[in-house]
Short mmCIF file of C-alpha atoms and ligand atoms in Angstrom, two decimals:
data_model
loop_
_atom_site.label_atom_id
_atom_site.label_comp_id
_atom_site.label_asym_id
_atom_site.label_seq_id
_atom_site.Cartn_x
_atom_site.Cartn_y
_atom_site.Cartn_z
CA MET A 1 -21.16 -11.31 12.53
CA LYS A 2 -17.44 -12.18 12.19
CA ILE A 3 -14.78 -10.69 9.93
CA PRO A 4 -12.65 -12.90 7.72
CA VAL A 5 -9.03 -11.67 7.35
CA LEU A 6 -7.29 -13.52 4.51
CA TYR A 7 -3.60 -13.85 4.29
CA TYR A 8 -1.46 -14.57 1.40
CA HIS A 9 2.26 -14.60 0.63
CA LYS A 10 3.07 -14.74 -3.13
CA ILE A 11 0.81 -14.12 -6.06
CA ASP A 12 2.84 -15.79 -8.77
CA TYR A 13 3.50 -19.10 -10.72
CA PRO A 14 5.63 -21.23 -8.29
CA LYS A 15 9.28 -21.15 -8.99
CA LYS A 16 10.66 -24.52 -10.23
CA ASP A 17 13.09 -25.12 -7.38
CA ALA A 18 10.87 -23.51 -4.69
CA VAL A 19 10.65 -25.80 -1.41
CA PHE A 20 7.41 -24.09 -0.22
CA LYS A 21 5.24 -24.21 -3.30
CA GLY A 22 2.03 -23.66 -1.31
CA LEU A 23 3.13 -19.98 -0.61
CA TYR A 24 2.36 -19.30 -4.34
CA VAL A 25 -1.16 -18.52 -5.29
CA THR A 26 -1.25 -18.12 -9.15
CA PRO A 27 -2.63 -14.97 -10.63
CA ARG A 28 -5.33 -17.15 -12.20
CA GLN A 29 -6.37 -18.56 -8.79
CA PHE A 30 -6.28 -15.19 -7.29
CA LYS A 31 -8.50 -13.61 -9.96
CA ARG A 32 -11.10 -16.39 -9.63
CA GLN A 33 -11.08 -16.00 -5.76
CA LEU A 34 -11.71 -12.28 -6.01
CA ALA A 35 -14.42 -12.84 -8.48
CA LEU A 36 -16.23 -15.13 -6.18
CA LEU A 37 -15.88 -12.82 -3.20
CA LYS A 38 -17.38 -10.04 -5.33
CA PHE A 39 -20.23 -12.21 -6.42
CA LEU A 40 -20.92 -13.22 -2.83
CA GLY A 41 -21.11 -9.51 -1.95
CA TYR A 42 -17.85 -9.05 0.06
CA GLU A 43 -16.37 -5.60 0.35
CA THR A 44 -12.86 -4.85 1.51
CA ILE A 45 -12.57 -2.65 4.59
CA ASN A 46 -9.95 -0.28 6.12
CA PRO A 47 -8.11 -2.29 8.86
CA LYS A 48 -8.99 0.42 11.44
CA GLU A 49 -12.69 -0.68 11.07
CA ILE A 50 -11.58 -4.07 12.70
CA LEU A 51 -10.52 -2.05 15.87
CA SER A 52 -13.88 -0.40 16.23
CA PHE A 53 -15.73 -3.74 15.41
CA ILE A 54 -13.97 -5.63 18.28
CA LYS A 55 -14.91 -2.84 20.66
CA GLY A 56 -18.52 -3.61 19.67
CA HIS A 57 -19.30 -0.89 17.21
CA LYS A 58 -21.34 -1.49 14.01
CA LEU A 59 -19.76 -1.50 10.63
CA SER A 60 -21.27 0.28 7.64
CA VAL A 61 -20.46 -2.66 5.45
CA LYS A 62 -22.69 -5.78 5.39
CA LYS A 63 -20.08 -8.23 4.23
CA PRO A 64 -16.72 -6.99 5.34
CA ILE A 65 -13.36 -8.79 4.50
CA LEU A 66 -9.78 -7.79 4.89
CA ILE A 67 -7.24 -9.15 2.43
CA THR A 68 -3.60 -9.18 3.65
CA PHE A 69 -0.25 -10.22 2.32
CA ASP A 70 2.85 -11.10 4.42
CA ASP A 71 6.51 -10.30 3.73
CA GLY A 72 6.24 -7.71 0.92
CA TYR A 73 6.97 -9.56 -2.33
CA GLU A 74 7.22 -7.56 -5.45
CA ASN A 75 4.75 -9.95 -7.06
CA ASN A 76 2.19 -8.49 -4.72
CA TYR A 77 2.59 -5.21 -6.80
CA LEU A 78 3.12 -6.71 -10.24
CA ASN A 79 0.39 -9.45 -10.16
CA ALA A 80 -2.07 -8.90 -7.12
CA TYR A 81 -2.37 -5.11 -7.15
CA PRO A 82 -3.85 -4.89 -10.78
CA ILE A 83 -6.31 -7.75 -10.02
CA LEU A 84 -7.37 -6.13 -6.78
CA LYS A 85 -7.82 -2.84 -8.32
CA SER A 86 -9.94 -4.05 -11.16
CA ALA A 87 -12.09 -5.96 -8.82
CA GLY A 88 -12.57 -2.66 -6.63
CA PHE A 89 -10.75 -4.26 -3.65
CA THR A 90 -7.95 -2.90 -1.52
CA SER A 91 -5.60 -4.98 0.74
CA MET A 92 -2.95 -4.54 3.58
CA ILE A 93 0.72 -5.51 2.88
CA PHE A 94 2.84 -6.45 5.94
CA ILE A 95 6.34 -5.58 4.84
CA SER A 96 9.70 -6.71 6.36
CA SER A 97 11.38 -3.33 6.04
CA GLY A 98 14.92 -4.87 5.61
CA PHE A 99 14.10 -6.57 2.28
CA ILE A 100 12.65 -3.52 0.49
CA GLY A 101 14.13 -3.20 -3.08
CA LYS A 102 16.14 -6.38 -2.59
CA LYS A 103 16.18 -10.03 -3.75
CA ASN A 104 16.03 -12.46 -0.84
CA ALA A 105 14.67 -15.57 0.54
CA VAL A 106 12.69 -15.31 3.88
CA SER A 107 9.75 -17.83 4.04
CA ASP A 108 12.11 -20.32 5.97
CA GLU A 109 15.86 -21.04 6.34
CA ARG A 110 15.30 -24.05 4.24
CA GLU A 111 13.99 -22.08 1.16
CA ARG A 112 16.73 -21.27 -1.16
CA VAL A 113 14.79 -19.67 -3.86
CA LYS A 114 15.09 -15.82 -3.84
CA GLU A 115 12.32 -13.37 -4.67
CA ASN A 116 12.26 -9.74 -5.47
CA PHE A 117 10.76 -7.60 -2.79
CA LEU A 118 8.71 -4.40 -3.31
CA ASN A 119 10.68 -1.29 -3.81
CA LYS A 120 9.92 2.10 -2.20
CA ASN A 121 8.15 3.54 -5.36
CA GLU A 122 5.82 0.57 -5.60
CA ILE A 123 5.04 0.93 -1.95
CA LYS A 124 4.22 4.57 -2.26
CA GLU A 125 2.09 4.00 -5.43
CA MET A 126 -0.06 1.37 -3.67
CA PHE A 127 -0.39 3.58 -0.61
CA LYS A 128 -1.62 6.37 -2.65
CA ASN A 129 -4.10 4.24 -4.32
CA GLY A 130 -5.66 3.34 -0.97
CA PHE A 131 -3.84 0.11 0.01
CA PHE A 132 -2.67 -0.18 3.57
CA ILE A 133 0.95 -0.80 4.73
CA GLY A 134 1.77 -2.64 7.90
CA SER A 135 5.09 -3.91 9.50
CA HIS A 136 6.38 -7.30 9.49
CA GLY A 137 9.67 -6.45 11.37
CA ILE A 138 13.01 -5.63 9.67
CA ASN A 139 14.62 -9.15 9.22
CA HIS A 140 11.80 -11.46 9.46
CA PHE A 141 13.14 -13.07 12.70
CA TYR A 142 11.27 -15.16 15.08
CA LEU A 143 10.55 -12.28 17.58
CA ASP A 144 9.90 -14.77 20.64
CA ARG A 145 13.49 -15.97 20.23
CA LEU A 146 15.31 -12.63 20.21
CA GLU A 147 17.00 -10.79 23.08
CA GLU A 148 14.61 -8.02 24.38
CA GLY A 149 16.63 -5.09 22.97
CA VAL A 150 16.93 -6.61 19.43
CA MET A 151 13.28 -7.40 19.39
CA ILE A 152 12.28 -3.83 20.34
CA GLY A 153 14.71 -2.58 17.57
CA GLU A 154 12.90 -4.69 15.04
CA LEU A 155 9.60 -3.31 15.93
CA ILE A 156 10.49 0.32 16.27
CA ALA A 157 12.84 0.76 13.29
CA SER A 158 10.62 -1.09 10.71
CA LYS A 159 7.81 1.14 11.78
CA ALA A 160 9.79 4.34 11.35
CA TYR A 161 11.28 3.22 8.12
CA LEU A 162 7.76 2.37 6.66
CA GLU A 163 6.43 5.68 7.97
CA ASN A 164 9.07 7.57 6.19
CA ILE A 165 8.12 6.03 2.93
CA THR A 166 4.33 6.65 3.15
CA GLY A 167 4.32 9.81 5.30
CA PHE A 168 1.69 8.05 7.58
CA ALA A 169 1.56 6.30 10.86
CA VAL A 170 2.01 2.49 10.54
CA GLU A 171 -0.42 1.13 13.20
CA PHE A 172 -0.57 -2.59 12.27
CA PHE A 173 1.89 -5.45 12.67
CA SER A 174 2.03 -9.01 11.65
CA TYR A 175 4.08 -11.41 13.57
CA PRO A 176 6.89 -13.04 11.42
CA PHE A 177 6.33 -16.80 11.33
CA GLY A 178 3.28 -16.13 13.44
CA ALA A 179 5.74 -16.23 16.41
CA TYR A 180 4.65 -14.35 19.53
CA ASN A 181 4.08 -14.60 23.27
CA ALA A 182 2.94 -12.24 26.00
CA ASN A 183 6.23 -10.59 25.95
CA VAL A 184 6.26 -9.84 22.26
CA MET A 185 2.72 -8.70 22.44
CA ARG A 186 3.63 -6.20 25.08
CA ALA A 187 6.55 -4.89 23.19
CA VAL A 188 4.50 -4.49 20.03
CA LYS A 189 2.08 -2.29 21.98
CA ASN A 190 4.83 -0.23 23.65
CA ALA A 191 6.37 0.38 20.25
CA GLY A 192 3.27 2.26 19.25
CA TYR A 193 1.35 -0.21 17.10
CA THR A 194 -2.47 -0.45 17.85
CA ALA A 195 -3.06 -3.91 16.61
CA ALA A 196 -1.26 -7.14 15.50
CA PHE A 197 -2.21 -10.19 13.26
CA THR A 198 -1.30 -13.68 13.97
CA THR A 199 -1.38 -16.88 11.95
CA VAL A 200 -3.91 -18.49 14.30
CA ASN A 201 -6.65 -19.67 12.24
CA GLY A 202 -10.02 -18.03 12.72
CA LYS A 203 -12.19 -14.87 12.10
CA ILE A 204 -12.38 -11.60 13.95
CA GLU A 205 -15.02 -11.50 16.72
CA VAL A 206 -16.33 -8.85 19.02
CA GLY A 207 -14.19 -8.72 22.30
CA ASP A 208 -11.02 -10.11 20.55
CA ASN A 209 -7.68 -8.93 21.74
CA SER A 210 -6.25 -6.38 19.23
CA PHE A 211 -2.75 -7.77 19.53
CA GLU A 212 -3.85 -11.37 18.76
CA LEU A 213 -5.96 -11.07 15.72
CA LYS A 214 -6.82 -14.23 13.85
CA ARG A 215 -6.64 -14.77 10.07
CA ILE A 216 -7.31 -17.48 7.40
CA SER A 217 -4.34 -18.75 5.53
CA ILE A 218 -4.94 -18.96 1.64
CA ASN A 219 -2.41 -21.14 -0.12
CA GLY A 220 -1.84 -22.50 -3.52
CA TYR A 221 -3.34 -25.91 -2.85
CA ASN A 222 -6.70 -24.40 -2.06
CA ASN A 223 -9.13 -24.97 -4.95
CA ILE A 224 -12.00 -22.71 -5.32
CA PHE A 225 -14.36 -24.88 -3.06
CA ASN A 226 -11.76 -25.17 -0.16
CA PHE A 227 -11.34 -21.29 -0.57
CA ILE A 228 -15.06 -20.50 -0.06
CA PHE A 229 -15.44 -23.16 2.63
CA LYS A 230 -12.63 -21.53 4.73
CA ILE A 231 -14.33 -18.19 4.39
CA LEU A 232 -17.93 -19.28 4.95
CA LEU A 233 -17.22 -21.77 7.79
ZN1 ZN B 301 6.31 -13.66 6.88
#
């Protein structure tokens, strides 16, 4: 068995001037994707179960899946959260702590369209309802290009800031832009995280490195057939 971990960015209708339209999955597409997962018998798991799975322990769930979001857009709360809840699913949101409650553009330096980011109350509400919060750094920098001290600050301060909001330990990290190397991985571990997700395509397998977890990217160009193909493959 392998565990698929999906990653999304924005659940919304694409903004007219957006450069990266693929980052938007419409609420309608998202609803259809979740309905299909439910039909196929998938159940969302606690990300901690992934850690015991890679060590070789059996999972209680027959068809496990983890749904993740990167960056921490407010549309995750406004659009994705109600759809997930009504499907009986949870998800994990990787938040860039420096953008909380702000309007910003982070997907790339070339993206000019700004988005609203989750505020503290929205994060608290989702956390209380069984959703998981992970860190995506503070400023969404390429960690592999930063000076050591600045990189460590991104890892430690974002963790502390998010822990202060939820009142619980933040154990999971997702590398901004999927950028990492051996040095970044070591720093993430030393900062107190127990695992980190990449943007390398693939599923979780027994024996995987917990700081190099693979995911499956879902974008707005995937129709329902590409979607299910990516998960079943
Ligand atoms: Zn990101």
